Coordinates of C-alpha atoms in Angstrom, one line a residue:
M1342 CA 0.0 0.0 0.0
K1343 CA 1.4 3.3 -1.1
L1344 CA 0.8 6.5 1.0
E1345 CA 1.7 10.1 0.8
L1346 CA 3.2 11.1 4.1
E1347 CA 4.8 14.4 4.9
G1348 CA 5.1 15.1 1.2
R1349 CA 6.7 11.9 0.0
A1350 CA 5.9 8.3 -0.8
A1351 CA 5.7 5.8 2.0
W1352 CA 5.3 2.1 1.4
V1353 CA 3.5 -0.2 3.8
Y1354 CA 2.9 -4.0 3.3
T1355 CA -0.5 -5.2 4.6
G1356 CA 0.0 -8.9 4.5
G1357 CA -2.0 -9.6 1.4
R1358 CA -5.3 -8.1 2.7
A1359 CA -6.7 -4.6 2.6
F1360 CA -5.9 -2.6 5.7
D1361 CA -9.0 -2.4 8.0
A1362 CA -8.6 0.3 10.8
S1363 CA -11.4 -1.4 12.8
L1364 CA -9.1 -4.4 13.5
P1365 CA -6.3 -4.5 16.0
A1366 CA -3.2 -3.2 14.2
V1367 CA 0.3 -4.6 14.2
G1368 CA 3.1 -2.4 12.9
A1369 CA 6.6 -3.7 12.1
M1370 CA 9.6 -1.4 11.5
D1371 CA 12.1 -2.6 8.8
D1372 CA 12.1 -3.3 5.1
H1373 CA 8.7 -5.0 4.9
S1374 CA 10.1 -8.1 3.2
V1375 CA 11.8 -9.5 6.3
W1376 CA 8.4 -9.7 8.1
A1377 CA 6.6 -11.5 5.2
L1378 CA 5.8 -14.7 7.1
Q1379 CA 4.5 -13.0 10.2
S1380 CA 2.7 -10.3 8.3
R1381 CA 0.7 -12.7 6.1
W1382 CA -0.3 -15.0 9.0
L1383 CA -1.5 -12.1 11.2
A1384 CA -3.3 -10.4 8.3
H1385 CA -5.3 -13.6 7.7
H1386 CA -6.0 -14.2 11.3
G1387 CA -7.9 -11.1 12.4
H1388 CA -5.3 -8.4 12.5
A1389 CA -4.7 -5.3 10.4
V1390 CA -1.0 -5.3 9.4
L1391 CA 1.4 -2.5 8.6
A1392 CA 4.9 -3.7 7.7
V1393 CA 6.6 -0.4 7.1
D1394 CA 9.5 0.6 4.8
L1395 CA 11.0 3.4 6.8
P1396 CA 12.0 6.6 4.8
G1397 CA 14.9 5.8 2.4
H1398 CA 14.4 2.0 2.9
G1399 CA 12.8 -0.5 0.6
R1400 CA 10.2 1.3 -1.5
S1401 CA 9.7 4.4 0.7
A1402 CA 11.2 7.6 -0.7
G1403 CA 14.4 9.1 0.9
P1404 CA 16.3 10.6 2.4
A1405 CA 16.5 8.6 5.6
L1406 CA 15.7 10.4 8.8
A1407 CA 18.5 11.5 11.1
S1408 CA 17.5 10.0 14.4
V1409 CA 15.4 7.3 16.2
E1410 CA 13.2 10.1 17.6
A1411 CA 12.5 11.5 14.1
L1412 CA 11.7 8.0 12.8
A1413 CA 9.2 7.5 15.7
D1414 CA 7.5 10.8 14.9
W1415 CA 7.1 9.5 11.3
V1416 CA 5.7 6.2 12.5
V1417 CA 3.1 7.9 14.7
A1418 CA 2.2 10.2 11.7
L1419 CA 1.7 7.1 9.6
L1420 CA -0.5 5.4 12.2
D1421 CA -2.6 8.6 12.4
A1422 CA -2.9 8.7 8.6
V1423 CA -4.3 5.2 8.4
G1424 CA -6.5 5.6 11.5
A1425 CA -4.9 2.8 13.5
R1426 CA -6.4 3.3 17.0
A1427 CA -4.7 0.8 19.2
P1428 CA -1.5 -0.5 17.5
L1429 CA 0.8 -3.2 18.7
L1430 CA 4.3 -1.9 17.8
V1431 CA 6.9 -4.4 16.7
G1432 CA 10.5 -3.6 15.7
H1433 CA 13.7 -5.4 15.1
S1434 CA 17.2 -4.0 15.9
M1435 CA 17.1 -0.3 15.0
G1436 CA 13.4 -0.7 14.4
S1437 CA 13.0 -1.9 18.0
L1438 CA 14.3 1.5 19.2
V1439 CA 11.9 3.3 16.9
A1440 CA 9.0 1.1 18.2
L1441 CA 10.1 2.0 21.8
E1442 CA 10.0 5.8 21.0
A1443 CA 6.7 5.5 19.2
A1444 CA 5.1 3.6 22.1
A1445 CA 6.3 6.4 24.4
R1446 CA 4.6 8.9 22.2
L1447 CA 1.4 7.0 22.0
G1448 CA 1.0 6.4 25.7
E1449 CA -2.3 4.6 26.5
R1450 CA -3.1 4.3 22.8
A1451 CA -0.4 1.7 22.2
R1452 CA -1.8 -1.9 22.8
G1453 CA 1.7 -3.4 23.2
L1454 CA 5.3 -3.3 22.3
V1455 CA 7.5 -6.1 21.0
M1456 CA 11.2 -5.4 20.7
V1457 CA 13.0 -8.1 18.6
G1458 CA 16.8 -8.4 18.6
T1459 CA 17.1 -5.3 20.8
A1460 CA 19.8 -3.7 23.0
Y1461 CA 20.3 -0.4 24.8
P1462 CA 22.5 1.4 24.3
M1463 CA 22.8 0.0 20.8
K1464 CA 26.4 1.1 20.3
V1465 CA 28.3 0.2 17.1
S1466 CA 32.1 -0.5 17.3
P1467 CA 34.2 2.3 15.8
A1468 CA 35.8 -0.3 13.5
L1469 CA 32.5 -1.4 12.1
L1470 CA 31.4 2.3 11.7
D1471 CA 34.6 3.0 9.8
T1472 CA 34.1 -0.1 7.6
A1473 CA 30.5 0.8 6.8
R1474 CA 31.6 4.3 5.8
A1475 CA 34.7 3.3 3.7
D1476 CA 33.6 -0.1 2.3
P1477 CA 29.9 -0.7 2.9
L1478 CA 29.9 -3.9 0.8
R1479 CA 32.5 -5.4 3.1
A1480 CA 30.5 -4.2 6.1
I1481 CA 27.4 -5.9 4.8
D1482 CA 29.2 -9.2 4.5
L1483 CA 30.6 -8.8 8.1
V1484 CA 27.2 -8.0 9.5
N1485 CA 25.6 -10.9 7.8
G1486 CA 28.2 -13.2 9.3
Y1487 CA 27.5 -11.8 12.8
A1488 CA 23.7 -11.7 12.4
H1489 CA 23.2 -15.3 11.5
S1490 CA 24.0 -18.2 13.7
T1491 CA 23.8 -20.8 11.0
L1492 CA 24.0 -21.0 7.2
A1493 CA 20.5 -22.4 6.7
A1494 CA 18.2 -22.7 9.7
K1495 CA 15.4 -25.3 9.6
P1496 CA 12.6 -24.2 9.8
S1497 CA 13.4 -20.8 8.4
A1498 CA 11.8 -18.0 6.4
P1499 CA 11.2 -17.5 3.5
A1500 CA 11.5 -21.3 3.1
P1501 CA 13.1 -24.2 5.1
G1502 CA 16.8 -24.5 4.3
F1503 CA 16.9 -21.2 2.4
W1504 CA 20.3 -19.5 2.3
L1505 CA 19.6 -16.8 4.8
R1506 CA 22.9 -15.0 4.5
G1507 CA 22.5 -14.7 0.8
Q1508 CA 19.0 -13.4 1.1
A1509 CA 20.1 -10.8 3.6
R1510 CA 23.1 -9.8 1.6
A1511 CA 21.0 -9.2 -1.5
L1512 CA 18.5 -7.1 0.4
N1513 CA 21.2 -5.0 2.1
R1514 CA 22.9 -4.4 -1.2
R1515 CA 19.7 -3.5 -3.0
N1516 CA 18.8 -0.9 -0.3
L1517 CA 22.4 0.4 -0.4
R1518 CA 22.4 0.7 -4.2
G1519 CA 18.9 2.3 -4.4
Y1520 CA 19.7 4.9 -1.8
A1521 CA 23.0 5.9 -3.4
E1522 CA 21.5 6.0 -6.9
A1523 CA 18.8 8.5 -5.5
G1524 CA 21.7 10.7 -4.5
H1525 CA 21.3 10.3 -0.7
G1526 CA 24.6 8.7 0.2
N1527 CA 25.5 5.6 2.2
L1528 CA 22.4 4.1 3.9
F1529 CA 24.3 1.4 5.7
H1530 CA 26.6 3.8 7.5
H1531 CA 23.7 6.2 8.1
D1532 CA 21.7 3.5 10.0
F1533 CA 24.6 2.5 12.1
Q1534 CA 25.1 6.1 13.1
V1535 CA 21.5 6.4 14.1
C1536 CA 21.7 3.4 16.3
D1537 CA 25.0 4.5 17.8
A1538 CA 23.8 8.0 18.6
Y1539 CA 20.5 7.0 20.3
A1540 CA 20.6 7.9 24.0
H1541 CA 17.0 8.4 25.1
G1542 CA 15.9 4.8 25.8
L1543 CA 15.5 4.9 29.5
E1544 CA 13.6 8.2 29.4
A1545 CA 11.3 6.7 26.7
A1546 CA 10.8 3.6 28.7
A1547 CA 9.6 5.6 31.7
T1548 CA 6.6 6.9 29.7
V1549 CA 5.6 3.6 28.0
R1550 CA 2.2 2.4 29.3
C1551 CA 1.6 -0.8 27.4
P1552 CA 2.7 -4.4 28.0
T1553 CA 6.2 -5.0 26.6
R1554 CA 8.0 -8.2 25.5
F1555 CA 11.6 -8.7 24.3
V1556 CA 12.4 -11.5 21.7
L1557 CA 16.1 -12.2 21.9
G1558 CA 18.4 -14.6 20.1
E1559 CA 20.4 -16.8 22.4
R1560 CA 23.3 -16.7 19.9
D1561 CA 22.9 -13.0 19.0
Q1562 CA 26.4 -11.4 18.4
M1563 CA 25.0 -8.0 17.3
T1564 CA 22.7 -7.3 20.2
P1565 CA 23.5 -9.9 22.9
P1566 CA 20.8 -10.6 25.5
S1567 CA 23.1 -9.4 28.2
A1568 CA 22.8 -5.9 26.8
T1569 CA 19.1 -5.6 27.6
A1570 CA 19.0 -5.8 31.4
A1571 CA 18.6 -2.1 32.2
L1572 CA 16.0 -1.5 29.5
A1573 CA 14.1 -4.7 30.4
Q1574 CA 13.9 -3.6 34.0
A1575 CA 12.7 -0.1 33.1
L1576 CA 9.9 -1.5 30.9
R1577 CA 9.1 -4.4 33.2
A1578 CA 9.4 -6.5 30.0
D1579 CA 8.7 -10.2 29.6
I1580 CA 11.7 -11.8 27.8
V1581 CA 11.5 -14.7 25.3
R1582 CA 14.7 -16.3 24.2
L1583 CA 14.9 -18.2 20.9
P1584 CA 17.6 -20.5 19.5
A1585 CA 18.8 -18.0 16.9
G1586 CA 21.2 -15.2 16.2
H1587 CA 20.3 -11.6 15.4
A1588 CA 18.2 -12.4 12.3
L1589 CA 15.3 -13.8 14.3
M1590 CA 12.5 -13.4 11.8
G1591 CA 14.5 -15.6 9.3
E1592 CA 16.1 -18.1 11.7
A1593 CA 13.2 -18.6 14.1
P1594 CA 10.1 -17.4 12.2
D1595 CA 7.6 -19.6 14.1
G1596 CA 8.9 -18.5 17.4
V1597 CA 8.6 -14.8 16.5
L1598 CA 5.1 -15.4 15.2
E1599 CA 4.1 -17.2 18.3
V1600 CA 5.1 -14.2 20.4
L1601 CA 3.2 -11.8 18.3
G1602 CA 0.1 -13.9 18.2
A1603 CA 0.1 -14.2 22.0
M1604 CA 0.1 -10.4 22.6
P1605 CA -3.1 -9.2 24.2
L1606 CA -5.9 -7.8 22.0
P1607 CA -7.6 -4.5 23.1

C-alpha cells in the first residue's frame, strides 16, 4: 500500500489483505520483506498489518531520517494517517528503538510493544562504523556473518533451508544501491550512526504504558541478550529467548510469530 506522508511516498505492506482500521493493528519497522511470514499470518487471522518501509528504505522515498526520535514521529504520523487506533508496535534491531519511542509517544493508545533483537544502548564499534563508511559492501558481509548463527536454519523464512545470509546480503545491497542512486549517500553507514547515537531509551521507557515483550536470540552477536538488562527492568518487560542469532525473523520465524500472536488484544 502506497501512502503520501509528509510530502513523499511511504510504502506499507499489509500482509495480502486490505488494511482495516477497525481491526487491531500490528506495525513492524524494517524493510517489509523480512516480516513477510509473520505479516501474512497475522493479516489472515484477524489483524490489520502495517509492515513499514522506513524513509529511504525499501520502496519508501528518501532521504532517511536523522534519528530514532524522528523516525518515531514519522511512524506515529503514519498510524494517524491510516486511522490505527490501538496499535501493537513491533520492531527489530534499529526498528526496536523506533518502536520504543513510538510507544512512548502513543501512551495509553499503544496496545503493546515487542522489541526483537534489541539492546540499549545500541552502540556500534568504531571499527564497524569505519568499515561501513569506507567499504559498505564489506560491512554488509561482516554484519551478515555476525547476524546469522547458521547458514540455513530449519525451519526458516522465507523457506526451510533457504540461504539466509545470501538473502540478507542481497536485500542490504539493494537498499544500499537504491539509496545511493537516488543521491542520498550511504544508507548502511547512516543507519549504524542512528543506532550508535540514540541515548533516550530509559527516558522513553519511563513513559511507556503498554505491555512489553523482548524477543532475543540466544546466539545473537549483534545485540546480545546481556545488553538488555537495564531497559528490560525499566519497561518491566517479559523476555522470550529463541535459539537464533540476530536475524530472528528468518532463523526462528515460528517463534517470533508465536510471540506476536500471543500479545493481548484490546
